[in-house]
XYZ file of C-alpha atoms in Angstrom:
267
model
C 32.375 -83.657 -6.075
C 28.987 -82.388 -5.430
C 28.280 -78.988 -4.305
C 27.157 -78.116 -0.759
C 23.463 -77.213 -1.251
C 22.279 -74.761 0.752
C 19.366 -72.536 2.575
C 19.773 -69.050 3.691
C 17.195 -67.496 6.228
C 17.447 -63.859 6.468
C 19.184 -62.477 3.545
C 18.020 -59.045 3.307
C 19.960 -58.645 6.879
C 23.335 -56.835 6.788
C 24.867 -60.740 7.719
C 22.451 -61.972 5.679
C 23.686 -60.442 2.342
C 27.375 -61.585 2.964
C 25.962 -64.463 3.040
C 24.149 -64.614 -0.100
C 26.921 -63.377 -1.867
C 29.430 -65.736 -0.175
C 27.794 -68.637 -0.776
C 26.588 -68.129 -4.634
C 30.136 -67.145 -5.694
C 32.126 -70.078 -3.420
C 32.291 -73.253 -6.126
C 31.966 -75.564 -3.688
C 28.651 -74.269 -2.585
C 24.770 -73.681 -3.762
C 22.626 -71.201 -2.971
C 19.366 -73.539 -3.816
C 16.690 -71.279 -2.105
C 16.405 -68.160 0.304
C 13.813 -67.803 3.599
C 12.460 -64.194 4.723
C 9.342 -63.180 5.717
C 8.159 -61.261 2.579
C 8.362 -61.450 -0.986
C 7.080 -65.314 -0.296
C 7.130 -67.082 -3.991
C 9.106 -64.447 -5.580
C 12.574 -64.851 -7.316
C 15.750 -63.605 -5.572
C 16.435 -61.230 -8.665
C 13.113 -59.525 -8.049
C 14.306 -58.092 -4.638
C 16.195 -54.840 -4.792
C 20.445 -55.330 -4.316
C 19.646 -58.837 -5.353
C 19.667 -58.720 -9.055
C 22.310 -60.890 -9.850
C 21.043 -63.773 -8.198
C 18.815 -65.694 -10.728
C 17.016 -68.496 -10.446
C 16.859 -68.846 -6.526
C 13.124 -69.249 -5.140
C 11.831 -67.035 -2.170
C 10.139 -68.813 0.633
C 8.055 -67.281 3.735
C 6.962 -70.532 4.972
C 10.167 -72.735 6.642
C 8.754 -76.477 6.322
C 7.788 -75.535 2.647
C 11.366 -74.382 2.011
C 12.940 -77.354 3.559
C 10.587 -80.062 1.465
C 11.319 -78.284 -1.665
C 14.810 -76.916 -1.632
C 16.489 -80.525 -1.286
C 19.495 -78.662 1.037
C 22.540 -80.213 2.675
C 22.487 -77.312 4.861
C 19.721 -74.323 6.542
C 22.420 -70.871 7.274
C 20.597 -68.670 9.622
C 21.081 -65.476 10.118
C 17.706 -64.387 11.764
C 16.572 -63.457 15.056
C 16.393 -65.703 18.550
C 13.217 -66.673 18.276
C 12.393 -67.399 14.528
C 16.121 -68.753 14.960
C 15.314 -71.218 17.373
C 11.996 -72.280 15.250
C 14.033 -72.414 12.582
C 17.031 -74.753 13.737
C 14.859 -76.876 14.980
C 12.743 -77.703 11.800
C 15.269 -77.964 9.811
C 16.774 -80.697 12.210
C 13.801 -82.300 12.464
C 14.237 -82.269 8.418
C 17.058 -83.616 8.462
C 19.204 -80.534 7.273
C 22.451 -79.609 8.774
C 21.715 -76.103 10.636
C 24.607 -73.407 10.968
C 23.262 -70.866 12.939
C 24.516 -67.104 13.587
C 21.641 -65.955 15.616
C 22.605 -65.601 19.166
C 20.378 -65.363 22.369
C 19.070 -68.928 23.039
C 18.490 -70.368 26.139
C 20.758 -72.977 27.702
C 17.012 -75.078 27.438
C 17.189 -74.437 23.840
C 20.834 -75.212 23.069
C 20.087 -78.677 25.310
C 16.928 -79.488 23.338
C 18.504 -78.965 19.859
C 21.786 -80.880 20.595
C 19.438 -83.775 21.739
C 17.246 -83.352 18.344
C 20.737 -83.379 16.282
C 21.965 -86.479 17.966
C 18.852 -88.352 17.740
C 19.175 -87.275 14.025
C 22.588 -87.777 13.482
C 23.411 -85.142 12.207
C 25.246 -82.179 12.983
C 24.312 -78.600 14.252
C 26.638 -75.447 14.670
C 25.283 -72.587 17.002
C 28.407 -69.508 16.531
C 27.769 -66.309 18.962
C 30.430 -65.175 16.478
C 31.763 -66.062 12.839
C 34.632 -63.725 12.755
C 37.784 -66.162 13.279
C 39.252 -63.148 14.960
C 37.047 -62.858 17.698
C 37.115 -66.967 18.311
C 41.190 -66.023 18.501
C 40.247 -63.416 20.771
C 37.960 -65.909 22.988
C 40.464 -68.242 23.131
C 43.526 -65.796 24.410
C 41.399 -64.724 26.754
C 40.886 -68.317 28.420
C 44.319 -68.719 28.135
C 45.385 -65.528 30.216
C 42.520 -66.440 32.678
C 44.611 -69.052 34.193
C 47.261 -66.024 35.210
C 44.980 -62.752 35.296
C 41.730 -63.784 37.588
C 40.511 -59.723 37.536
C 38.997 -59.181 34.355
C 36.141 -57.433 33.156
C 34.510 -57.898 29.370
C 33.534 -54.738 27.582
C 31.167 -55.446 23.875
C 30.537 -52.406 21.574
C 28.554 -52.778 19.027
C 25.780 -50.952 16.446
C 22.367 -49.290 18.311
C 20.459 -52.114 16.324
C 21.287 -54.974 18.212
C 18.796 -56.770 20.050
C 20.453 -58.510 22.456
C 22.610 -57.215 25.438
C 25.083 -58.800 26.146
C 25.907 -60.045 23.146
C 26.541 -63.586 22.592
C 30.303 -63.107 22.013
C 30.646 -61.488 24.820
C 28.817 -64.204 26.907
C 30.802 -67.152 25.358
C 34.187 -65.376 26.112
C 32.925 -65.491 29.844
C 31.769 -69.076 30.254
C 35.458 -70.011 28.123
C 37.173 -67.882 31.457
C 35.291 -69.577 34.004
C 36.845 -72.688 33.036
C 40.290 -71.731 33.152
C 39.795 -68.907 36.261
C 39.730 -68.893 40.063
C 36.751 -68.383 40.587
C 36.423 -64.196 42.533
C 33.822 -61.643 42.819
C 35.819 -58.878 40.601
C 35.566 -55.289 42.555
C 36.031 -54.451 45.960
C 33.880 -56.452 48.345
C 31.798 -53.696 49.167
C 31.185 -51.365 46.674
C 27.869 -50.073 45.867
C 25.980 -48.719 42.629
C 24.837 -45.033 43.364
C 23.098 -45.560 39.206
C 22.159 -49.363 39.025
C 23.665 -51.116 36.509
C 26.904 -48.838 36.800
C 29.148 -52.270 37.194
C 27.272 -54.029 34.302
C 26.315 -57.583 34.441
C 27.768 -60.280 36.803
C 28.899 -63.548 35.437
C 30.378 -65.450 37.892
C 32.179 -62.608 39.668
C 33.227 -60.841 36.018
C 31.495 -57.957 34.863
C 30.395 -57.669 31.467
C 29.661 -54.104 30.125
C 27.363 -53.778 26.818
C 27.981 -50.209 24.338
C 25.155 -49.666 21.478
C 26.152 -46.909 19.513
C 25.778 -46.360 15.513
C 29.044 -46.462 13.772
C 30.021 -49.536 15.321
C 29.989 -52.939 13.677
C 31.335 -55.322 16.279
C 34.136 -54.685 19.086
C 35.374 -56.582 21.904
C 37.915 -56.402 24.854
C 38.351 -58.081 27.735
C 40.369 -56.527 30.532
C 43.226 -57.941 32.851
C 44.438 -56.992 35.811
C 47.366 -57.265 38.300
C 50.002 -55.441 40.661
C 51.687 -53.868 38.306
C 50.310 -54.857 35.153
C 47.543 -55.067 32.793
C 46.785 -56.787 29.423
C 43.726 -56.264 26.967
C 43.030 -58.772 24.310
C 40.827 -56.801 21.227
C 39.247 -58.045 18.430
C 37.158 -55.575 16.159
C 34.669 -56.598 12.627
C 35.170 -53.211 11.063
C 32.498 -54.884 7.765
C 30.312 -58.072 7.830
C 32.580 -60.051 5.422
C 34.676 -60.243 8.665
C 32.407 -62.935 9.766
C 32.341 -64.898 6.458
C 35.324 -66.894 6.793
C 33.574 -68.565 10.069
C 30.175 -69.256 7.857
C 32.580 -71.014 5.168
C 34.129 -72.980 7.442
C 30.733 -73.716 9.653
C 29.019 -74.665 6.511
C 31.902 -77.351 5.407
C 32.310 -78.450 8.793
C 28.853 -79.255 9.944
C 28.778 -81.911 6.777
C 31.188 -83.902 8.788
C 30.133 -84.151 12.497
C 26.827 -85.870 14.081
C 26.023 -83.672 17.445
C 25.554 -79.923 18.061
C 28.631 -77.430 18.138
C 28.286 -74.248 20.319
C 30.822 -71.385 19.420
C 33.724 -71.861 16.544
C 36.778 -72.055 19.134
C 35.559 -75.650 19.501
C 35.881 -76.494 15.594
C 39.192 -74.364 15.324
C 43.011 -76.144 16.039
């Protein structure tokens, strides 16, 4: 069988050099070229902590790494915006994108699940490659049907961008399928320091920690007379998430529309 042939933007990133090393040690798989915004036309084994990689060209520009690389499919692990730029090209290429950058627009997502299916080809967005946290995702929708107070708390490192994160965002769209819908707190409570409560989704609040130390942590709160539950997932290193980016990357070779979020490619 032919290997899987394949692109990865933003490997210097913490994700990104998982990555890298996942994918040039898995047999099935080919690390054919690498994208990042320096070091264009360089070697991979000229960059420092990359010296066992030989023979894998460095590109800054996207379109010239797509026409040249001859990829199956484009892993990003970049930012929203060059993200979005990103996924999109490479569709447009007609390379299969598996994307861990979270933070695009629900215009975004419904643009680049119209490119894929005029392309044919498939596209997987993941707020979150740890199978763990999809579990966690998951269980929570579940215990939504029973628990309708909850509240979402996401910790993770002072680096992150984006607030809330993505996991934590997807875990509250999966509960407002399965929960009556309610406006979580008493009906008239007040914020004496706005922003105290967090942010609203659909009557849940979601409350965002950056501190350093932390990798990535989530729990989502339940609440009744009597009782409570807490569902937990935590990514204590980045090759937590690598099992998702295996599976995303053998997946996407067999389906022909976008995928948002790994619960939906996981029995």
């Amino acid at each position: 069988m032919d290997k899987v042939r394949v692109i990865i933007a933003g490997p210097r990133g913490r994700m990104g050099k998982e990555a890298v090393k996942l994918v040039f040690h898995e047999e099935k798989f080919e690390l054919v070229s690498v994208l990042d915004h320096k070091h264009d036309q360089k070697m991979l084994h000229e960059i420092d902590d990359f010296q066992l990689y030989e023979n894998i060209p460095v590109y800054s520009n996207v379109e010239e790494c797509l026409q040249k690389s001859n990829a199956d499919v484009f892993v990003d692990l970049t930012t929203p915006e060059v993200g979005y730029l990103h996924t999109k090209t490479a569709l447009q290429y007609g390379i299969r994108p598996v994307v861990g950058t979270t933070g695009f627009t629900q215009e975004q997502l419904i643009e680049l699940k119209q490119l894929a299916e005029e392309k044919n080809i498939g596209c997987i967005i993941a707020p979150n490659f740890a199978i763990g946290a999809v579990l966690m995702m998951k269980f929570s929708q579940l215990a939504a049907k029973y628990f309708k107070d909850v509240e979402i708390i996401e910790m993770h490192h002072d680096q992150k961008l984006d607030a809330p994160s993505g996991t934590a965002v997807k875990t509250a769209e999966m509960i407002s399928l399965s929960r009556e819908k309610k406006q979580q707190g008493h009906p008239n409570e007040s914020e004496s320091i706005t922003g105290a409560r967090g942010a609203n989704f659909d009557g849940m609040h979601i409350h965002s920690v950056r501190l350093p130390g932390l990798i990535a942590h989530q729990q989502v709160l339940f609440g009744a007379d009597g009782q409570s539950l807490t569902i937990r997932h935590d990514s204590y290193n980045r090759s937590s998430f690598m099992s998702g980016v295996k599976l995303s990357i053998e997946t996407v070779l067999a389906i022909n529309t976008l995928v948002y979020g790994l619960e939906n490619i996981i029995d």
